[in-house]
Coordinates of N, CA, C and O in Angstrom, one line a residue:
X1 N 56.8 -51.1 -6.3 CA 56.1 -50.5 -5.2 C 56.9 -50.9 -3.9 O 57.4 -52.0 -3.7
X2 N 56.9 -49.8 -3.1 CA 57.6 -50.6 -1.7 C 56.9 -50.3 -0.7 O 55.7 -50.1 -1.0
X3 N 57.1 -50.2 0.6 CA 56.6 -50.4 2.3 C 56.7 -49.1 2.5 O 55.7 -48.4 3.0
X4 N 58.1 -48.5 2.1 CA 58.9 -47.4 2.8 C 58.2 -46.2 2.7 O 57.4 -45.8 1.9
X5 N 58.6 -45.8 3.9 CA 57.1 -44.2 4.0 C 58.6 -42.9 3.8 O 59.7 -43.0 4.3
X6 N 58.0 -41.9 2.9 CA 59.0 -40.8 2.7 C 57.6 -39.8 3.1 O 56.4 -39.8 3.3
X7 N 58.8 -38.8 3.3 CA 57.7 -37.1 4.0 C 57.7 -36.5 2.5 O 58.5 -36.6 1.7
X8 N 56.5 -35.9 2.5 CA 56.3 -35.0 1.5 C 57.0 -34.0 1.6 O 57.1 -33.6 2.8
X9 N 57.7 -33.1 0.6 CA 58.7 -32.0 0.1 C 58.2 -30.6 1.0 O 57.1 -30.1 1.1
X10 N 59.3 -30.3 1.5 CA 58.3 -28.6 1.9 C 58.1 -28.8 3.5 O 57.7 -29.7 4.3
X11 N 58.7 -27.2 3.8 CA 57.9 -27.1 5.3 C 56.5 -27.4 5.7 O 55.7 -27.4 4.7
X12 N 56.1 -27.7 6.6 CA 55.2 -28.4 7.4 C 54.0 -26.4 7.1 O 52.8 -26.5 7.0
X13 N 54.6 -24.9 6.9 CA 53.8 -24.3 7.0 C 53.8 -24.0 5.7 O 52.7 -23.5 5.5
X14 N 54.5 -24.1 4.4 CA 54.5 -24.4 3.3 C 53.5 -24.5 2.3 O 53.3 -25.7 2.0
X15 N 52.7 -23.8 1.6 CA 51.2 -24.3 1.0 C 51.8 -25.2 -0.2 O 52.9 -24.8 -0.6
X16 N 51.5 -26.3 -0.7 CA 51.9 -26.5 -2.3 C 51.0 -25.8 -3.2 O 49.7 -25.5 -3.1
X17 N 51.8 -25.5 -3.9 CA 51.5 -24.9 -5.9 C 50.1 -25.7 -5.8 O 49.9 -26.7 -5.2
X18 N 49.3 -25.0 -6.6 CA 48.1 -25.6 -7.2 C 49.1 -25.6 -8.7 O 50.0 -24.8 -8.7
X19 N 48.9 -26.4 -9.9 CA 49.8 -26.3 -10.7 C 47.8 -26.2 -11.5 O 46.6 -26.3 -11.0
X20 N 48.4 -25.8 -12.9 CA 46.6 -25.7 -13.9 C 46.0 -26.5 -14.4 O 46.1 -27.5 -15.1
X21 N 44.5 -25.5 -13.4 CA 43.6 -26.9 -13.1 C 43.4 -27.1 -12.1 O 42.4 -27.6 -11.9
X22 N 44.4 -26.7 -11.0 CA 44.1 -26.5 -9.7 C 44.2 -28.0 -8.9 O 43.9 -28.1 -7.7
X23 N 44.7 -29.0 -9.6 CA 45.8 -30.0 -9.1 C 47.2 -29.7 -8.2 O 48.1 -29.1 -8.7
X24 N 47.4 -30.2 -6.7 CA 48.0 -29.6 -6.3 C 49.0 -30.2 -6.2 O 48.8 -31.4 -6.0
X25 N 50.6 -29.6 -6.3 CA 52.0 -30.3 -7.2 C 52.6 -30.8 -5.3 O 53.0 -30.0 -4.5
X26 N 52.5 -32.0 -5.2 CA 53.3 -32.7 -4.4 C 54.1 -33.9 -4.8 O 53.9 -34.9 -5.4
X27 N 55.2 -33.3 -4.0 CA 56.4 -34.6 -4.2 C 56.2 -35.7 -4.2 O 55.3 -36.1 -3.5
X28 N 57.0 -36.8 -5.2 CA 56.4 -37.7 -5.3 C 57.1 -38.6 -4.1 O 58.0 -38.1 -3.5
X29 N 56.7 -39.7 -3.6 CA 56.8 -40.6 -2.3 C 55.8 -41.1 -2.0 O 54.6 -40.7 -2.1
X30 N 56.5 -42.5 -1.3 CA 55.4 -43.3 -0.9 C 54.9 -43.5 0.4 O 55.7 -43.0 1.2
X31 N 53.9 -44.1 0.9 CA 53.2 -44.2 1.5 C 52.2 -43.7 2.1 O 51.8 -43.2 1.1
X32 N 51.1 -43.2 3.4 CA 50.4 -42.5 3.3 C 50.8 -40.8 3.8 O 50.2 -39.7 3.5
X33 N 51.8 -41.1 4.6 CA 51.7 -39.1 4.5 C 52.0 -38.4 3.3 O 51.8 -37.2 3.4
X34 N 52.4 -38.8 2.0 CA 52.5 -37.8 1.0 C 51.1 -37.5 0.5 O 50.6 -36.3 0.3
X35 N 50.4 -38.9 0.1 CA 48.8 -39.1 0.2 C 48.1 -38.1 1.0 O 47.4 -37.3 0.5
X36 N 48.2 -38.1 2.3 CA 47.4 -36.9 2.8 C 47.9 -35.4 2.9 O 47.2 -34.5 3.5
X37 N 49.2 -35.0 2.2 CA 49.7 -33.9 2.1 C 48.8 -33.9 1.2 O 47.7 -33.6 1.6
X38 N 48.8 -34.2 -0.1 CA 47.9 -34.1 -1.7 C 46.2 -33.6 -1.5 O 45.5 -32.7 -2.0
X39 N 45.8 -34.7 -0.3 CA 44.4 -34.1 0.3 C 44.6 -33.2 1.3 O 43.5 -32.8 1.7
X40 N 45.4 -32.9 1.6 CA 44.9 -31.5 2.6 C 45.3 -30.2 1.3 O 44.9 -29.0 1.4
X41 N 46.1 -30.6 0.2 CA 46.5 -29.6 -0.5 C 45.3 -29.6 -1.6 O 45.5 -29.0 -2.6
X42 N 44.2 -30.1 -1.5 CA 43.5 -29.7 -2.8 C 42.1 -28.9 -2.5 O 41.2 -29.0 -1.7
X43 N 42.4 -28.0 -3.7 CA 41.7 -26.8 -3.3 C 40.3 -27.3 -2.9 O 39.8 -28.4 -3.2
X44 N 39.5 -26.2 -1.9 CA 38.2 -26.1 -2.1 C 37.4 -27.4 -1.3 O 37.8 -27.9 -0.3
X45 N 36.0 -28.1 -2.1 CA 35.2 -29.0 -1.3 C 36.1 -29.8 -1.9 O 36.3 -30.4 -0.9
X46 N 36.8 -30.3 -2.7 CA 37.5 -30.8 -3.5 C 38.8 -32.2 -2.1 O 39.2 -33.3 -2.3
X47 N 39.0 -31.4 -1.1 CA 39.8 -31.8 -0.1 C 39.2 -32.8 1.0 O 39.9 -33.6 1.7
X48 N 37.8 -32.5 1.1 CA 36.7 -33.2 2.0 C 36.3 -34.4 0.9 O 36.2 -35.5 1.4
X49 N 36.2 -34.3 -0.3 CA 35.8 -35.7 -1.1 C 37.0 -36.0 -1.4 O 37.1 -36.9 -2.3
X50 N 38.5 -35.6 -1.0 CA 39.3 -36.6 -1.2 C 39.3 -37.3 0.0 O 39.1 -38.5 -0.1
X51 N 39.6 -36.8 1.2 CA 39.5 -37.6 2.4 C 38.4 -38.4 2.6 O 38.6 -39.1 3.7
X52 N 37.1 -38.7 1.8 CA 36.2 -39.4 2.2 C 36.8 -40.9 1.3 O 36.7 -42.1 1.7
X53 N 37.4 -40.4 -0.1 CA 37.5 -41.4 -0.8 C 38.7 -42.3 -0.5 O 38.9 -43.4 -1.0
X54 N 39.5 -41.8 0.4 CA 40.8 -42.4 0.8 C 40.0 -42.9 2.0 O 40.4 -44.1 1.9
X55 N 39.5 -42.9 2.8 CA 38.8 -43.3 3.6 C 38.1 -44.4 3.2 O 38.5 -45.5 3.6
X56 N 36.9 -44.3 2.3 CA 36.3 -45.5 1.6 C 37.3 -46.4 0.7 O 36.9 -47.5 0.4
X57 N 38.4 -46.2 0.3 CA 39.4 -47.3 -0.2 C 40.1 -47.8 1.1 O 40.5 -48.9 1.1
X58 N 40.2 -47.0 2.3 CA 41.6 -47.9 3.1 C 40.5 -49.1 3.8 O 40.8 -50.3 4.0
X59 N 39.0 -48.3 4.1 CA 37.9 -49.4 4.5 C 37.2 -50.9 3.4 O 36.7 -51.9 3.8
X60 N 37.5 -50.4 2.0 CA 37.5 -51.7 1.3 C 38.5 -52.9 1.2 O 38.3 -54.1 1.3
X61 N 40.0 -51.8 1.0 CA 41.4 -52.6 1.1 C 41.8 -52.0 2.0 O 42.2 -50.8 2.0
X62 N 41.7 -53.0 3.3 CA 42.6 -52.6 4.6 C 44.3 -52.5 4.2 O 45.0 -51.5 4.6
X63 N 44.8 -53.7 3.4 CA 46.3 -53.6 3.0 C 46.3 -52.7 2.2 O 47.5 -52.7 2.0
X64 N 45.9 -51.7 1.4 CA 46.2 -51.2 0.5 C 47.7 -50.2 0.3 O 48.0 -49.2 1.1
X65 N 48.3 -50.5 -0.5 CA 49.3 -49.3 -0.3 C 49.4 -47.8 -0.9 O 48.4 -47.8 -1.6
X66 N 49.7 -47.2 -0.9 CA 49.9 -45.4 -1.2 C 51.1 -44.9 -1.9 O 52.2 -45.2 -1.4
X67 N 51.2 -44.1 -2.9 CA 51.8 -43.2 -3.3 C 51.4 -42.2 -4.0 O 50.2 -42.2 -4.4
X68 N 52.4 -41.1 -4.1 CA 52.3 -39.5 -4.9 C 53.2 -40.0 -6.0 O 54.4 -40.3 -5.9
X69 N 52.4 -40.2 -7.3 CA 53.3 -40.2 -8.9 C 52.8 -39.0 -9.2 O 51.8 -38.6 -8.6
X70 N 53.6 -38.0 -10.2 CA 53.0 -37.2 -11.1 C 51.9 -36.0 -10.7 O 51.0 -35.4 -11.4
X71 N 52.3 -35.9 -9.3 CA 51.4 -34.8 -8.3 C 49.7 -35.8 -8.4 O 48.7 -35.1 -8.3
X72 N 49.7 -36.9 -8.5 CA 48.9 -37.5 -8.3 C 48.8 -38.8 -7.5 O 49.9 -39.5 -7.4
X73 N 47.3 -39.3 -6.7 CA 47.7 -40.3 -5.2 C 47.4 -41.5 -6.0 O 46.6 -41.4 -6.9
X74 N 48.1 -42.9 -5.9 CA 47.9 -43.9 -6.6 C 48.2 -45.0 -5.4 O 49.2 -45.3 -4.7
X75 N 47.0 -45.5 -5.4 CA 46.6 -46.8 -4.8 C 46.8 -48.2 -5.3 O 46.5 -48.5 -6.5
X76 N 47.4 -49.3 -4.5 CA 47.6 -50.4 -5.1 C 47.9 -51.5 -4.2 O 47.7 -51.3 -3.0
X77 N 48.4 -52.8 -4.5 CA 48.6 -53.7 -4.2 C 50.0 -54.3 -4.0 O 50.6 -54.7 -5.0
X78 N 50.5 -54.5 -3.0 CA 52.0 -55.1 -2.4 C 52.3 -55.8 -4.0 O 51.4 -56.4 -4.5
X79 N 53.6 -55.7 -4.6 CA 53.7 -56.3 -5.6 C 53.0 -56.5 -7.0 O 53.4 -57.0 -8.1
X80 N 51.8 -55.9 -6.7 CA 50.5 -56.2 -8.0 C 50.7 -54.7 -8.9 O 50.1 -54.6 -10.0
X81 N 51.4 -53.9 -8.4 CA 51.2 -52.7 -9.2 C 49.5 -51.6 -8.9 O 48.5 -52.0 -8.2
X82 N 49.8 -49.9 -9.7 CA 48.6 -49.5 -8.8 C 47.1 -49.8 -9.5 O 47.1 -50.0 -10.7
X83 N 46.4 -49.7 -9.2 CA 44.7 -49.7 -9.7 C 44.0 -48.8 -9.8 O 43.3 -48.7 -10.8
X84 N 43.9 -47.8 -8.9 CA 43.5 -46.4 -8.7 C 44.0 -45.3 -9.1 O 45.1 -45.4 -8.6
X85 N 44.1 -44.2 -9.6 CA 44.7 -43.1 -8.7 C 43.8 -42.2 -8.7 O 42.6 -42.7 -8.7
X86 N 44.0 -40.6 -8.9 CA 43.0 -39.5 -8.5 C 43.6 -38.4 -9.1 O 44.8 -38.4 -9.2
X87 N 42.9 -37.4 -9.6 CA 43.5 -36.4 -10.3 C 42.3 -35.0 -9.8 O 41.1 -35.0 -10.0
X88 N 43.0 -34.1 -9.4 CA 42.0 -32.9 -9.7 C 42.1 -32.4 -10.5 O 43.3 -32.4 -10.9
X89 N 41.3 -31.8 -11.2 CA 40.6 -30.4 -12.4 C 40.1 -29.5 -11.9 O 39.7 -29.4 -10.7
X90 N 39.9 -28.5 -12.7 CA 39.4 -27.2 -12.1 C 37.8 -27.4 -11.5 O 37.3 -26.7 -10.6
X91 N 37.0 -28.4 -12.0 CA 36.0 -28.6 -12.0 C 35.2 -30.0 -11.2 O 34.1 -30.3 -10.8
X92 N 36.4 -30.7 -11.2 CA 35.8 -32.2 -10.7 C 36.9 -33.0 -10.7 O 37.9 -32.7 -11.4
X93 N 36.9 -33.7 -10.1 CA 37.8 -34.5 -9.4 C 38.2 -35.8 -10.2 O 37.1 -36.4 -10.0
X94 N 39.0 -36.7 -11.1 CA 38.9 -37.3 -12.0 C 39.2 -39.3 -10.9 O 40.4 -39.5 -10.4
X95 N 38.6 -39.9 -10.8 CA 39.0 -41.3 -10.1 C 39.3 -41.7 -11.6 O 38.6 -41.4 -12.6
X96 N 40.7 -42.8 -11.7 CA 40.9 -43.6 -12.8 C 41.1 -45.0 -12.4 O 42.0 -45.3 -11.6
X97 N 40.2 -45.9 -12.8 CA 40.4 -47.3 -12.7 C 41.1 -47.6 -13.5 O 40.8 -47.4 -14.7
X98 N 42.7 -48.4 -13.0 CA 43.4 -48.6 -14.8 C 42.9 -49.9 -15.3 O 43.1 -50.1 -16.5
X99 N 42.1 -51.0 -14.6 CA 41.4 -52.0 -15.3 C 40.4 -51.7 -15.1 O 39.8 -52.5 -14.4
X100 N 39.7 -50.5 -15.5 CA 38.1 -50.2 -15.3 C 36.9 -50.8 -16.3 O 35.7 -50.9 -16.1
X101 N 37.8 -51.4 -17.5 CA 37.0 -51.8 -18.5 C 36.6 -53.1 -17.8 O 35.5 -53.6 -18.0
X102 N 37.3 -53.6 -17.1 CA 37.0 -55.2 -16.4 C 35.9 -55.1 -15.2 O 35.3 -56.1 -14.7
X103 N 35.6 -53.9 -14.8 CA 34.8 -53.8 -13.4 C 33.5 -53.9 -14.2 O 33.2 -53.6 -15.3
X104 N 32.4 -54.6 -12.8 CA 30.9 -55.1 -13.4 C 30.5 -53.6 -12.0 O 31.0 -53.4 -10.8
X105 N 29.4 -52.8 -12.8 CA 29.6 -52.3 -14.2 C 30.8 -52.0 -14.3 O 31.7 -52.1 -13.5
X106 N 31.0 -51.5 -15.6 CA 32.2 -50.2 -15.8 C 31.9 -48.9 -15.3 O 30.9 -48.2 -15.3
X107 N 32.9 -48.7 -15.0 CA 32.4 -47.1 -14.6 C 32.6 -46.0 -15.8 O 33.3 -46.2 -16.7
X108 N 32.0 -45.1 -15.8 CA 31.2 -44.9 -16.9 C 31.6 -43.4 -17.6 O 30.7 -42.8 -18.3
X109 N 32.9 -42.8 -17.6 CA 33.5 -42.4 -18.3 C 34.7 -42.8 -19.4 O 35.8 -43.0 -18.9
X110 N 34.7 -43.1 -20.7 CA 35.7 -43.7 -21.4 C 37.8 -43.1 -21.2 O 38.0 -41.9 -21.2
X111 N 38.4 -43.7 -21.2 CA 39.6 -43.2 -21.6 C 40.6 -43.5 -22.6 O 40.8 -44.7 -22.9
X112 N 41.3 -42.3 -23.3 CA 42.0 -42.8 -24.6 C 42.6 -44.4 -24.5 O 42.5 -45.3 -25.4
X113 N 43.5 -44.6 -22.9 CA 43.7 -45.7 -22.8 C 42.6 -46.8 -22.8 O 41.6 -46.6 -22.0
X114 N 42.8 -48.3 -23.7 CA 41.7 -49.1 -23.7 C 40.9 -49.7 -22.5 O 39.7 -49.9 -22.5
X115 N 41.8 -50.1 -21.4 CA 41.1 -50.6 -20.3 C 41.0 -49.7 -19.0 O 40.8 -50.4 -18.0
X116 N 41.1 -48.0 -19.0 CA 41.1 -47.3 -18.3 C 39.3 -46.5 -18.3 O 38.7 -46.1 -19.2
X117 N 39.0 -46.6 -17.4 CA 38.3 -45.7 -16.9 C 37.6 -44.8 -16.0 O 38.3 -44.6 -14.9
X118 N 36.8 -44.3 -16.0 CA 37.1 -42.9 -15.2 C 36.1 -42.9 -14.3 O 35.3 -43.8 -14.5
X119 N 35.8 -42.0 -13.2 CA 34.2 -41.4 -12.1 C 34.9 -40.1 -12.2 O 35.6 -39.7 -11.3
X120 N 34.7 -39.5 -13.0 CA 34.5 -37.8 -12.5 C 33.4 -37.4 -11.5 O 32.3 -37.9 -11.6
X121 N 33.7 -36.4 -10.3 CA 32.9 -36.5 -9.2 C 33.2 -34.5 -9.3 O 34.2 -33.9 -9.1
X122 N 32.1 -34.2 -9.6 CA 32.0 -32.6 -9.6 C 31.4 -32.5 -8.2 O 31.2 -33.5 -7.6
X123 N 31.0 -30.6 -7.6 CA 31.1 -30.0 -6.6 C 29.9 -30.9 -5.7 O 30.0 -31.3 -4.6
X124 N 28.8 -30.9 -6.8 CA 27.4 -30.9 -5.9 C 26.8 -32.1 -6.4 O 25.6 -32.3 -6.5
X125 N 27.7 -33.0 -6.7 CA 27.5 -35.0 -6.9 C 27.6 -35.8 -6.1 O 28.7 -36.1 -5.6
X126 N 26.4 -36.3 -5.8 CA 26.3 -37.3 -4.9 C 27.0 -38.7 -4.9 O 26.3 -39.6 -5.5
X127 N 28.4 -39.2 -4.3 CA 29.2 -40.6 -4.8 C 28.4 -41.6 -4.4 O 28.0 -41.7 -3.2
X128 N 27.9 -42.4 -5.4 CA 27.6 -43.5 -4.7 C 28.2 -44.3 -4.4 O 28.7 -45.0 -5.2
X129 N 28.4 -44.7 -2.4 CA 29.6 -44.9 -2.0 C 29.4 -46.3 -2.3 O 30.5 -46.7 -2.7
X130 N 28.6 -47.2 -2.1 CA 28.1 -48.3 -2.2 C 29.1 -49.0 -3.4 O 29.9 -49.9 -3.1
X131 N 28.8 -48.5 -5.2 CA 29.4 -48.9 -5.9 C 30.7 -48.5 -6.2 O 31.4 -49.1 -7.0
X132 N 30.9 -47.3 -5.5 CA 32.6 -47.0 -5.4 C 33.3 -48.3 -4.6 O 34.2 -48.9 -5.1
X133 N 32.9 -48.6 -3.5 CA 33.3 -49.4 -2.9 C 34.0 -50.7 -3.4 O 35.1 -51.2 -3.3
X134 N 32.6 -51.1 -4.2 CA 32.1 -52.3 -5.0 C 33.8 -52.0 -6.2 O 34.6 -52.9 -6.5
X135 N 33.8 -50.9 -6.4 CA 34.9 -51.3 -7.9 C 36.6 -51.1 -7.3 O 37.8 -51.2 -7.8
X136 N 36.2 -50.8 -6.3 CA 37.7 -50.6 -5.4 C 38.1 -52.1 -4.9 O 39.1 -52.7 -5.2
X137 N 37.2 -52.3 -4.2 CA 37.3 -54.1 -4.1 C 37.7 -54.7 -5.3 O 38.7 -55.4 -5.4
X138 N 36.8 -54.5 -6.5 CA 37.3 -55.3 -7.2 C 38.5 -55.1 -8.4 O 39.0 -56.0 -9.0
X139 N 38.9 -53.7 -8.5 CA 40.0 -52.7 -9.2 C 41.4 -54.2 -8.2 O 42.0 -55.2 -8.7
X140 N 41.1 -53.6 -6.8 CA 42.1 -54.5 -6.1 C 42.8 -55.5 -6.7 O 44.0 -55.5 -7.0
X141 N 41.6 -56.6 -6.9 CA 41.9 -58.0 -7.2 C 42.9 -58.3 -8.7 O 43.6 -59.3 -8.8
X142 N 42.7 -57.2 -9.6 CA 43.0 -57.2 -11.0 C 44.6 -56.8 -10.8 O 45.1 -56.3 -9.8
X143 N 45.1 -57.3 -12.2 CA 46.4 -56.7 -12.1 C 46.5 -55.6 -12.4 O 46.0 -55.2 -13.4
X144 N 47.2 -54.9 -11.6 CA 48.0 -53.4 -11.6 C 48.5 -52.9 -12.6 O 49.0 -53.6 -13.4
X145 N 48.5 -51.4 -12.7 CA 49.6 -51.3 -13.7 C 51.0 -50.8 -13.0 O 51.2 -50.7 -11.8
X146 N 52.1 -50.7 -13.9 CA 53.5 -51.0 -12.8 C 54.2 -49.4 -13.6 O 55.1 -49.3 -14.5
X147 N 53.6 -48.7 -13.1 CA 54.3 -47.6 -12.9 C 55.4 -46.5 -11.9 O 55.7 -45.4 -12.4

């Protein structure tokens, strides 16, 4: 992971690809402007609950750092590797904890991977921001994965 901030791909009037699924395909790069190219590019209400949730992570982890892997935003830790990232679907929005099995609670979708888990957040779901918070703080503290 590094410091270094890159511009996301494409003119500034440029829409990105929704790729299928409606995931929207941004260059990968770090820091926060590729991060918020990804949320202004995702379809629908889908763009307002990303900005709230990047919001509620930069206010749990003030240091936190930013990148676009794999047309997806991944949150992490200076040297610790990432903890978070975020994925859209046609339908709901996928948060992955990659040490989610370790958070009190767990959060409460399983993934093929053993210690990964999930908060799918559909159209008309109320987040409870309270325990998102609660597992972002503590996602933080765990070791990363080093992707």
């Amino acid at each position: 992971m590094t410091k270094a901030k890159s511009k996301a791909a494409g003119s500034a009037d440029a829409k990105p690809v929704l790729l299928s699924g409606g995931n929207p395909q941004i260059a990968k790069g770090y820091g926060d402007a590729p991060v918020q190219a990804y949320i202004a590019a995702m379809p629908g209400w889908k763009s307002e609950v990303g900005r709230r949730l990047d919001q509620l992570i930069i206010e749990a982890v003030p240091d936190v750092q930013k990148a676009v892997k794999w047309n997806s935003p991944f949150y992490g830790m200076e040297g610790e590797g990432w903890f978070l990232g975020i994925h859209c679907f046609a339908k709901y929005i996928k948060v992955a904890f990659f040490r989610g099995l370790s958070l009190k609670p767990v959060p409460p979708v399983e993934s093929k991977s053993k210690d990964t888990r999930y908060v799918h957040i559909h159209e008309n779901d109320r987040l409870d921001e309270e325990q998102f918070v609660s597992w972002v703080k503590q996602a933080s503290q765990l070791p990363g994965e080093r992707m």
